Each structure stands twice: as structure tokens, then as C-alpha cells.
Amino acid sequence: MHTAVFSTKPYDRAFLEAANHALAPGHDLRFIEVRLAADTAALAAGAEAVCLFVNDVADRAVLEALNAAGVRLIALRCAGFNNVDLVAAEELGIAVARVPAYSPEAVAEHTAALILTLNRKTHRAFNRVREGNFELDGLIGFDLKGRTVGVVGTGKIGLAFARIMRGFGCEVVGCDPFPSDEFTAIGARYASWDDVIETCDIISLHCPLTPKTHHLVNGAAIARMKQGVMLINTGRGALVDTAALIAGLKRGQIGHVGLDVYEEEGDLFFENLSDQIIQDDVFARLMTFPNVLVTGHQAFFTAEAMEAIASTTIANLTAFATTGTPAHPVSRALLA
Ligand code: NAI
């Protein structure tokens, strides 16, 4: 199947080619470095499928352009699907596929890494020790054992994260409109969203970004959180209202913030901008806080996850080429 792969990085190409070579004959993959957007949609000309990542934009205008170019399938090489207008895709008859699970542990382990780094300040210690500064002042943390950790969204990643935090001896409290027995079986418990935001020492977001969860963590929610709360977002940037987050940091209510995602990350992440002036003043303000740690959407980035993403993406293309339906379709029902 002729597929235009947008936002290609060298590692995407390596893993997708390896998975594709396992097939005979393989799919015809055309690697394109730029992101999909209204002004780049024409690059899909001649392709039956486009393969997209998290910051490619497939809104109605882009989908109409892809439809006119003959594209029949959008194969997302990620779990989230917030960057595709599913209503428009359905109306245009364009199928959408994703990789529903590749390595929940990869994201869960990165979440734990953010918590440990923020708490024990290993990033600051690393720099100090390399400069011969062995002072401990400013590096004090807290014991995780006995702390209450809130898990917002107890699906695959939330559950894997809950297991890790139970291992540290934390009390784990989840909220999810669809509670799971697996979550309670590990000694975690469910509570309401209100309880989670008002009682937890650490709150970690693992729900999808949908119209209902957009700015779930807003000024009103932050105002009700515990003084000194640690907030972690490895879900999607727009789950958090960044302006409200900064206000909470400035008044000292939020004690630590760990972000792997940012609501305006599309203009920043995955690129080397080290020689450029960052134009996003909100992001630049975030970078001034000593208690904020941002990684550039890398929670998924393990070898195991990349292999699984590539093989599932190729399986989606193959299933669509042979049956007209991808192996892991995304439908509007997921927005409910
Ligand atoms: P999942 O579908 O297994 O679990 C999501 C859970 O969130 C479901 O149980 C759902 O019922 C729940 N949920 C929905 N609305 C909610 C709400 N308002 N409050 C609380 N819970 C709610 O998805 P999975 O695989 O665990 O991934 C979760 C999210 O993590 C993805 O949607 C994606 O946005 C993000 N992600 C981030 C990655 C990264 O590299 N930073 C990599 C992979 C996923």
C-alpha cells in the first residue's frame, strides 16, 4: 500500500523499514520529514494512506485535501487520536487507525522518572557534582512511601504507573469513568475526581485528550489541590491550562511540575531549536521555574515501544489493504 509517512525522524524510518521488510512484498513507504498541515497535505499526492504522529494536524480542511488526493486511511503511529477530526474523517469515508497499546510500561516508567527527578533533584545534583559542588542545600526531597498518588485515567498506562507507585509503598487513588478490577486488585482504590485533586500529594494524568478533558486541570481545579502538590502530565498537553499552571506555581501552591507534553508543543517538540530564539513566551516562563521539569514528548521512546509501534502500524496497513478495515480502527465512539 502506497503510504506517505509524515513527520519522519531517522528512528521512525529505521523501525518502520525493519517491520516492513518482514513482509513480502512490503508496503510502499514514502518518508516525508515535514509535519502534515494544510500547507503540506499536497505531499500526500498519490498515496492511499498517510502515517501520522502526535503533532501532525488532520483537521477537517486537511482531511478534505487528503480525500481529494485519494487518501483512504490515516494510520496513526501513536495511541492518542486528538489530532484527527474523527467526525470529518467518518463523513469523508476515510478510515482511521492507531496503535492502541505498544508499551504502557515505557510511559509509566518515564512518569516515575519525572517524579523521582523532581523529588530528589538528581538533575541539579548531576550538574553540581560535575562542577565540584557537593553542597546538599536545596536538594532535599521527601519519602515516596506513604504518600498519596492520584491516577487520572486508569487504563493501560495508568494501571502500569499505579503498579510502580504501589511498589514504592504509596497509597494509590484513581478516578476513571470506567473503573477496572485490575486497578483495585493491586491494592489501589477509586475515588471521585474531586477527592483525587483535593487529597493527593502527587497527581498524574493518564486520560485521553477529548473535548471533555480539555483543560481538565484548570485554575479552579488547581485552587483546590493540596499546598505543594506535584502535578505530572504525560497524557496530552491540553489536559492542563498552562496559564493556570504558571499562576499556581507563582503563588507556590504547586510544588513540582513534570511535563512530557505541552499544549503548544507542535511548534517546539521533536526539533533541535538550540540555535533559535524560542518565541513561545508561556513555555519560556515555564522554563524559569526551578521546580518544573519538561521532557519533549519522549515518554513512549523505548526500543520495545518503537518496535511495537512499527509492527502494529504495518499490520494496520496490511489489514486495510486486504480487508478494507485496519487492525486497530479508531471510531467516534472513543470520544464518548
Ligand atoms: P487507555 O485508553 O488504556 O486509558 C485511558 C483511560 O482514561 C481509560 O480508562 C478512560 O476511561 C479514562 N478516562 C477517559 N476520560 C477520563 C476522565 N475525564 N477522567 C479520568 N479518566 C478518564 O489509554 P492509555 O494507553 O493508558 O493512554 C492514555 C493516554 O496517554 C493516551 O490517550 C495518550 O494521550 C497518552 N500517551 C502519551 C504518550 C507519551 O509519550 N507521552 C504515549 C502514549 C500515550
CSV table of C-alpha atoms and ligand atoms in Angstrom, one decimal:
chain,number,residue,atom,x,y,z
A,1,MET,CA,0.0,0.0,0.0
A,2,HIS,CA,1.4,3.4,-1.0
A,3,THR,CA,1.8,5.3,2.2
A,4,ALA,CA,3.1,8.8,2.9
A,5,VAL,CA,4.8,8.9,6.3
A,6,PHE,CA,4.7,12.4,7.7
A,7,SER,CA,7.0,13.8,10.5
A,8,THR,CA,9.6,11.2,9.8
A,9,LYS,CA,12.7,11.1,12.0
A,10,PRO,CA,15.6,8.8,11.4
A,11,TYR,CA,14.4,6.5,14.2
A,12,ASP,CA,10.9,6.3,12.7
A,13,ARG,CA,12.3,5.3,9.3
A,14,ALA,CA,14.6,2.6,10.8
A,15,PHE,CA,11.9,0.9,12.8
A,16,LEU,CA,9.2,1.1,10.1
A,17,GLU,CA,11.5,-0.2,7.4
A,18,ALA,CA,12.6,-3.1,9.6
A,19,ALA,CA,8.9,-4.0,10.3
A,20,ASN,CA,8.0,-3.6,6.6
A,21,HIS,CA,10.9,-5.7,5.4
A,22,ALA,CA,9.5,-8.6,7.4
A,23,LEU,CA,6.6,-8.6,4.8
A,24,ALA,CA,6.9,-9.9,1.3
A,25,PRO,CA,6.0,-7.8,-0.6
A,26,GLY,CA,6.1,-4.9,1.8
A,27,HIS,CA,4.2,-1.6,1.6
A,28,ASP,CA,5.5,1.3,-0.5
A,29,LEU,CA,6.5,3.8,2.2
A,30,ARG,CA,7.4,7.3,1.3
A,31,PHE,CA,9.2,9.1,4.1
A,32,ILE,CA,8.4,12.9,4.5
A,33,GLU,CA,10.2,14.9,7.1
A,34,VAL,CA,7.7,17.7,7.5
A,35,ARG,CA,4.5,17.7,9.6
A,36,LEU,CA,1.1,17.2,8.0
A,37,ALA,CA,-0.8,20.5,7.9
A,38,ALA,CA,-2.9,22.4,5.4
A,39,ASP,CA,0.2,23.6,3.5
A,40,THR,CA,1.9,20.2,3.3
A,41,ALA,CA,-1.2,18.0,2.6
A,42,ALA,CA,-0.3,18.1,-1.1
A,43,LEU,CA,2.8,16.0,-0.4
A,44,ALA,CA,0.4,13.0,0.1
A,45,ALA,CA,-0.5,13.0,-3.6
A,46,GLY,CA,-0.6,9.5,-5.0
A,47,ALA,CA,-0.7,7.9,-1.6
A,48,GLU,CA,-3.6,5.7,-0.4
A,49,ALA,CA,-2.6,6.0,3.2
A,50,VAL,CA,-0.9,8.6,5.4
A,51,CYS,CA,1.0,7.6,8.5
A,52,LEU,CA,0.9,10.3,11.2
A,53,PHE,CA,2.4,11.1,14.6
A,54,VAL,CA,1.2,13.2,17.5
A,55,ASN,CA,1.7,16.7,16.2
A,56,ASP,CA,0.6,16.1,12.6
A,57,VAL,CA,-2.7,18.0,12.1
A,58,ALA,CA,-5.6,16.2,10.4
A,59,ASP,CA,-8.4,18.7,10.9
A,60,ARG,CA,-11.4,19.0,8.5
A,61,ALA,CA,-9.5,21.2,6.0
A,62,VAL,CA,-6.6,18.8,5.8
A,63,LEU,CA,-8.8,15.7,5.6
A,64,GLU,CA,-10.7,17.3,2.7
A,65,ALA,CA,-7.4,17.9,0.9
A,66,LEU,CA,-6.3,14.3,1.6
A,67,ASN,CA,-9.6,13.0,0.5
A,68,ALA,CA,-9.3,14.9,-2.8
A,69,ALA,CA,-5.8,13.4,-3.2
A,70,GLY,CA,-7.3,9.9,-2.9
A,71,VAL,CA,-6.1,9.0,0.7
A,72,ARG,CA,-8.4,6.3,2.2
A,73,LEU,CA,-6.6,5.6,5.5
A,74,ILE,CA,-5.0,7.6,8.3
A,75,ALA,CA,-2.6,5.3,10.2
A,76,LEU,CA,-1.6,7.0,13.4
A,77,ARG,CA,1.7,5.7,14.8
A,78,CYS,CA,0.6,6.6,18.4
A,79,ALA,CA,-2.2,5.8,20.9
A,80,GLY,CA,-3.7,9.3,21.2
A,81,PHE,CA,-6.1,10.4,18.4
A,82,ASN,CA,-6.9,14.0,19.4
A,83,ASN,CA,-5.1,15.4,16.3
A,84,VAL,CA,-7.6,13.9,13.9
A,85,ASP,CA,-11.1,15.2,13.3
A,86,LEU,CA,-12.9,11.9,13.6
A,87,VAL,CA,-16.3,13.3,12.7
A,88,ALA,CA,-14.9,14.8,9.4
A,89,ALA,CA,-13.0,11.6,8.7
A,90,GLU,CA,-16.1,9.5,9.1
A,91,GLU,CA,-18.1,11.9,6.9
A,92,LEU,CA,-15.4,11.7,4.2
A,93,GLY,CA,-15.2,7.9,4.4
A,94,ILE,CA,-11.5,8.0,5.5
A,95,ALA,CA,-10.7,5.2,7.9
A,96,VAL,CA,-8.5,6.0,10.9
A,97,ALA,CA,-6.2,3.5,12.7
A,98,ARG,CA,-3.9,3.8,15.7
A,99,VAL,CA,-1.6,1.8,17.8
A,100,PRO,CA,-3.7,1.3,20.9
A,101,ALA,CA,-1.0,-0.2,23.1
A,102,TYR,CA,2.7,-0.5,22.4
A,103,SER,CA,4.4,-0.3,25.8
A,104,PRO,CA,2.3,1.2,28.6
A,105,GLU,CA,5.3,0.5,30.8
A,106,ALA,CA,7.5,2.9,28.7
A,107,VAL,CA,5.2,5.8,29.5
A,108,ALA,CA,4.6,4.7,33.1
A,109,GLU,CA,8.3,4.3,33.8
A,110,HIS,CA,9.1,7.7,32.3
A,111,THR,CA,6.3,9.2,34.6
A,112,ALA,CA,8.1,7.6,37.6
A,113,ALA,CA,11.4,9.0,36.3
A,114,LEU,CA,9.9,12.6,36.3
A,115,ILE,CA,8.6,12.1,39.8
A,116,LEU,CA,12.0,10.8,41.1
A,117,THR,CA,13.9,13.5,39.4
A,118,LEU,CA,11.7,16.3,40.6
A,119,ASN,CA,11.6,15.0,44.1
A,120,ARG,CA,15.3,14.1,44.6
A,121,LYS,CA,16.6,16.7,42.2
A,122,THR,CA,19.1,14.4,40.5
A,123,HIS,CA,19.2,16.7,37.5
A,124,ARG,CA,20.5,19.5,39.8
A,125,ALA,CA,22.8,17.2,41.7
A,126,PHE,CA,24.3,15.9,38.4
A,127,ASN,CA,25.3,19.5,37.4
A,128,ARG,CA,26.5,20.4,40.9
A,129,VAL,CA,28.8,17.4,41.3
A,130,ARG,CA,30.3,17.9,37.8
A,131,GLU,CA,31.3,21.4,38.9
A,132,GLY,CA,32.8,20.2,42.1
A,133,ASN,CA,29.9,21.5,44.2
A,134,PHE,CA,29.0,18.9,46.8
A,135,GLU,CA,26.6,21.0,48.8
A,136,LEU,CA,23.2,19.5,49.7
A,137,ASP,CA,21.4,22.7,50.3
A,138,GLY,CA,18.3,22.9,48.1
A,139,LEU,CA,18.3,19.2,47.2
A,140,ILE,CA,16.0,18.0,50.0
A,141,GLY,CA,13.2,15.6,48.9
A,142,PHE,CA,10.5,13.6,50.5
A,143,ASP,CA,9.9,9.9,51.1
A,144,LEU,CA,7.5,8.5,48.5
A,145,LYS,CA,6.5,5.7,50.9
A,146,GLY,CA,3.2,6.6,52.5
A,147,ARG,CA,2.4,9.4,50.0
A,148,THR,CA,-1.0,9.5,48.2
A,149,VAL,CA,-0.7,9.4,44.4
A,150,GLY,CA,-3.7,10.2,42.2
A,151,VAL,CA,-4.0,8.5,38.9
A,152,VAL,CA,-6.4,10.3,36.5
A,153,GLY,CA,-7.3,7.6,33.9
A,154,THR,CA,-6.6,4.0,35.0
A,155,GLY,CA,-6.4,2.5,31.5
A,156,LYS,CA,-3.2,0.7,30.3
A,157,ILE,CA,-0.7,3.4,31.2
A,158,GLY,CA,-2.4,4.5,34.4
A,159,LEU,CA,-2.5,0.9,35.6
A,160,ALA,CA,1.2,0.3,34.8
A,161,PHE,CA,2.0,3.6,36.6
A,162,ALA,CA,-0.1,2.6,39.6
A,163,ARG,CA,1.8,-0.7,39.9
A,164,ILE,CA,5.1,1.1,40.1
A,165,MET,CA,3.9,3.6,42.7
A,166,ARG,CA,2.4,0.7,44.8
A,167,GLY,CA,5.9,-0.7,44.7
A,168,PHE,CA,7.2,2.5,46.3
A,169,GLY,CA,4.7,2.0,49.1
A,170,CYS,CA,2.4,4.8,48.0
A,171,GLU,CA,-1.3,4.9,48.6
A,172,VAL,CA,-2.8,5.0,45.0
A,173,VAL,CA,-6.1,6.6,44.3
A,174,GLY,CA,-7.6,6.5,40.8
A,175,CYS,CA,-10.5,8.2,39.1
A,176,ASP,CA,-11.9,7.0,35.8
A,177,PRO,CA,-15.5,6.9,34.4
A,178,PHE,CA,-14.8,3.2,33.6
A,179,PRO,CA,-13.2,1.7,36.7
A,180,SER,CA,-11.3,-1.6,36.3
A,181,ASP,CA,-10.9,-4.6,38.6
A,182,GLU,CA,-7.2,-4.8,37.7
A,183,PHE,CA,-6.7,-1.5,39.4
A,184,THR,CA,-8.3,-2.4,42.7
A,185,ALA,CA,-6.6,-5.9,42.6
A,186,ILE,CA,-3.2,-4.2,43.1
A,187,GLY,CA,-4.3,-2.6,46.3
A,188,ALA,CA,-5.3,0.8,44.7
A,189,ARG,CA,-8.7,2.3,45.2
A,190,TYR,CA,-11.1,4.5,43.3
A,191,ALA,CA,-12.3,7.9,44.4
A,192,SER,CA,-14.0,10.9,42.7
A,193,TRP,CA,-12.1,13.5,40.7
A,194,ASP,CA,-12.9,15.9,43.5
A,195,ASP,CA,-11.3,13.6,46.1
A,196,VAL,CA,-8.2,13.0,43.9
A,197,ILE,CA,-7.5,16.7,43.3
A,198,GLU,CA,-8.1,17.6,47.0
A,199,THR,CA,-6.3,14.8,48.8
A,200,CYS,CA,-3.4,13.7,46.6
A,201,ASP,CA,0.3,14.6,47.1
A,202,ILE,CA,1.1,13.7,43.5
A,203,ILE,CA,-1.4,13.8,40.7
A,204,SER,CA,-0.6,12.1,37.4
A,205,LEU,CA,-2.7,12.5,34.2
A,206,HIS,CA,-3.2,9.4,32.0
A,207,CYS,CA,-6.6,10.0,30.3
A,208,PRO,CA,-7.0,10.9,26.6
A,209,LEU,CA,-7.5,14.4,25.4
A,210,THR,CA,-11.1,14.8,24.2
A,211,PRO,CA,-13.4,17.8,24.2
A,212,LYS,CA,-14.5,16.7,27.7
A,213,THR,CA,-11.0,16.5,29.1
A,214,HIS,CA,-9.6,19.7,27.5
A,215,HIS,CA,-8.2,21.9,30.4
A,216,LEU,CA,-9.3,19.3,32.9
A,217,VAL,CA,-6.7,20.8,35.1
A,218,ASN,CA,-7.7,24.5,35.1
A,219,GLY,CA,-7.5,27.3,37.6
A,220,ALA,CA,-10.5,26.1,39.6
A,221,ALA,CA,-9.1,22.6,39.9
A,222,ILE,CA,-5.6,23.8,40.9
A,223,ALA,CA,-7.0,26.1,43.6
A,224,ARG,CA,-8.5,23.0,45.3
A,225,MET,CA,-5.2,21.0,45.2
A,226,LYS,CA,-3.0,20.5,48.3
A,227,GLN,CA,-0.4,23.1,49.0
A,228,GLY,CA,2.8,21.8,47.5
A,229,VAL,CA,1.2,19.2,45.2
A,230,MET,CA,3.3,17.6,42.5
A,231,LEU,CA,1.5,17.5,39.1
A,232,ILE,CA,2.7,15.2,36.3
A,233,ASN,CA,1.3,15.3,32.8
A,234,THR,CA,2.5,12.6,30.3
A,235,GLY,CA,-1.0,12.4,28.7
A,236,ARG,CA,-1.6,15.3,26.3
A,237,GLY,CA,-0.6,19.0,26.8
A,238,ALA,CA,-4.1,20.5,26.6
A,239,LEU,CA,-5.3,18.4,29.6
A,240,VAL,CA,-3.7,21.3,31.5
A,241,ASP,CA,-4.4,25.0,31.2
A,242,THR,CA,-0.8,26.2,31.2
A,243,ALA,CA,-1.6,29.8,32.2
A,244,ALA,CA,-3.4,28.5,35.3
A,245,LEU,CA,-0.4,26.1,36.0
A,246,ILE,CA,2.0,29.0,35.9
A,247,ALA,CA,-0.2,31.0,38.2
A,248,GLY,CA,-0.3,28.1,40.7
A,249,LEU,CA,3.5,27.8,40.5
A,250,LYS,CA,3.9,31.5,41.1
A,251,ARG,CA,1.8,31.6,44.2
A,252,GLY,CA,3.7,28.5,45.5
A,253,GLN,CA,0.6,26.2,45.6
A,254,ILE,CA,2.1,23.8,43.1
A,255,GLY,CA,5.3,22.4,44.5
A,256,HIS,CA,6.5,20.5,41.4
A,257,VAL,CA,5.5,20.1,37.8
A,258,GLY,CA,6.7,17.4,35.5
A,259,LEU,CA,5.5,17.6,31.9
A,260,ASP,CA,6.3,15.4,28.9
A,261,VAL,CA,3.6,17.1,26.9
A,262,TYR,CA,2.7,20.8,26.4
A,263,GLU,CA,-0.4,22.3,24.8
A,264,GLU,CA,1.6,24.3,22.2
A,265,GLU,CA,4.3,21.6,21.7
A,266,GLY,CA,3.6,21.4,18.0
A,267,ASP,CA,5.9,24.3,17.2
A,268,LEU,CA,8.7,23.1,19.6
A,269,PHE,CA,9.0,19.4,20.2
A,270,PHE,CA,10.9,16.9,18.2
A,271,GLU,CA,13.1,19.6,16.6
A,272,ASN,CA,16.6,20.9,17.5
A,273,LEU,CA,15.9,24.6,18.2
A,274,SER,CA,19.1,25.2,20.2
A,275,ASP,CA,20.3,27.9,17.9
A,276,GLN,CA,17.0,29.7,17.7
A,277,ILE,CA,15.1,32.1,19.9
A,278,ILE,CA,12.1,30.4,21.5
A,279,GLN,CA,9.1,32.6,20.5
A,280,ASP,CA,6.6,30.9,22.9
A,281,ASP,CA,6.7,33.2,26.0
A,282,VAL,CA,4.5,30.9,28.0
A,283,PHE,CA,6.9,28.0,27.5
A,284,ALA,CA,9.8,30.3,28.2
A,285,ARG,CA,8.2,31.3,31.5
A,286,LEU,CA,7.7,27.6,32.5
A,287,MET,CA,11.5,27.1,31.9
A,288,THR,CA,12.3,29.7,34.6
A,289,PHE,CA,10.9,27.7,37.5
A,290,PRO,CA,13.5,25.5,39.3
A,291,ASN,CA,10.7,23.1,40.3
A,292,VAL,CA,9.5,22.4,36.7
A,293,LEU,CA,10.9,19.6,34.6
A,294,VAL,CA,9.9,19.3,30.9
A,295,THR,CA,10.8,16.5,28.6
A,296,GLY,CA,9.9,16.7,24.9
A,297,HIS,CA,7.3,14.0,24.5
A,298,GLN,CA,9.7,11.2,24.9
A,299,ALA,CA,7.8,9.0,27.5
A,300,PHE,CA,7.0,6.5,24.7
A,301,PHE,CA,10.5,6.4,23.4
A,302,THR,CA,12.0,2.9,24.2
A,303,ALA,CA,13.3,0.4,21.7
A,304,GLU,CA,10.5,-2.0,22.7
A,305,ALA,CA,7.8,0.6,22.1
A,306,MET,CA,9.2,1.7,18.8
A,307,GLU,CA,9.3,-1.9,17.6
A,308,ALA,CA,5.7,-2.4,18.7
A,309,ILE,CA,4.6,0.9,17.1
A,310,ALA,CA,6.2,-0.1,13.8
A,311,SER,CA,4.8,-3.6,13.6
A,312,THR,CA,1.3,-2.5,14.6
A,313,THR,CA,1.3,0.3,12.0
A,314,ILE,CA,2.4,-2.1,9.3
A,315,ALA,CA,-0.3,-4.5,10.5
A,316,ASN,CA,-2.9,-1.7,10.2
A,317,LEU,CA,-1.8,-1.0,6.6
A,318,THR,CA,-1.9,-4.7,5.7
A,319,ALA,CA,-5.3,-5.3,7.2
A,320,PHE,CA,-6.7,-2.2,5.4
A,321,ALA,CA,-5.1,-3.3,2.1
A,322,THR,CA,-6.6,-6.8,2.3
A,323,THR,CA,-10.0,-6.3,4.1
A,324,GLY,CA,-10.7,-2.6,3.9
A,325,THR,CA,-10.6,-2.3,7.7
A,326,PRO,CA,-7.5,-1.5,9.7
A,327,ALA,CA,-6.5,-3.9,12.5
A,328,HIS,CA,-7.0,-1.2,15.1
A,329,PRO,CA,-9.6,1.3,13.9
A,330,VAL,CA,-10.4,4.5,15.7
A,331,SER,CA,-14.1,5.5,15.8
A,332,ARG,CA,-16.1,8.4,17.0
A,333,ALA,CA,-17.3,6.2,19.9
A,334,LEU,CA,-13.9,6.7,21.6
A,335,LEU,CA,-14.8,10.3,22.1
A,336,ALA,CA,-17.8,9.4,24.3
B,1,NAI,P1,-6.4,3.9,27.7
B,1,NAI,O1,-7.5,4.1,26.7
B,1,NAI,O2,-5.9,2.5,28.0
B,1,NAI,O3,-6.8,4.6,29.1
B,1,NAI,C1,-7.3,5.8,29.2
B,1,NAI,C2,-8.2,5.8,30.4
B,1,NAI,O4,-8.7,7.2,30.6
B,1,NAI,C3,-9.5,5.0,30.1
B,1,NAI,O5,-9.7,4.0,31.2
B,1,NAI,C4,-10.6,6.0,30.2
B,1,NAI,O6,-11.8,5.5,30.7
B,1,NAI,C5,-10.0,7.1,31.1
B,1,NAI,N1,-10.7,8.4,31.0
B,1,NAI,C6,-11.3,9.0,30.0
B,1,NAI,N2,-11.8,10.2,30.4
B,1,NAI,C7,-11.4,10.4,31.7
B,1,NAI,C8,-11.6,11.4,32.6
B,1,NAI,N3,-12.3,12.5,32.3
B,1,NAI,N4,-11.1,11.2,33.9
B,1,NAI,C9,-10.4,10.1,34.2
B,1,NAI,N5,-10.2,9.1,33.3
B,1,NAI,C10,-10.7,9.2,32.1
B,1,NAI,O7,-5.2,4.7,27.2
B,1,NAI,P2,-3.6,4.6,27.6
B,1,NAI,O8,-2.9,3.7,26.6
B,1,NAI,O9,-3.5,4.3,29.0
B,1,NAI,O10,-3.1,6.1,27.2
B,1,NAI,C11,-3.6,7.2,27.9
B,1,NAI,C12,-3.1,8.5,27.2
B,1,NAI,O11,-1.7,8.6,27.3
B,1,NAI,C13,-3.3,8.5,25.7
B,1,NAI,O12,-4.6,8.9,25.3
B,1,NAI,C14,-2.3,9.5,25.2
B,1,NAI,O13,-2.9,10.7,25.1
B,1,NAI,C15,-1.2,9.4,26.3
B,1,NAI,N6,0.0,8.9,25.8
B,1,NAI,C16,1.2,9.6,25.9
B,1,NAI,C17,2.4,9.1,25.5
B,1,NAI,C18,3.7,9.9,25.7
B,1,NAI,O14,4.7,9.5,25.1
B,1,NAI,N7,3.7,11.0,26.5
B,1,NAI,C19,2.5,7.8,24.8
B,1,NAI,C20,1.2,7.1,24.8
B,1,NAI,C21,0.1,7.6,25.2
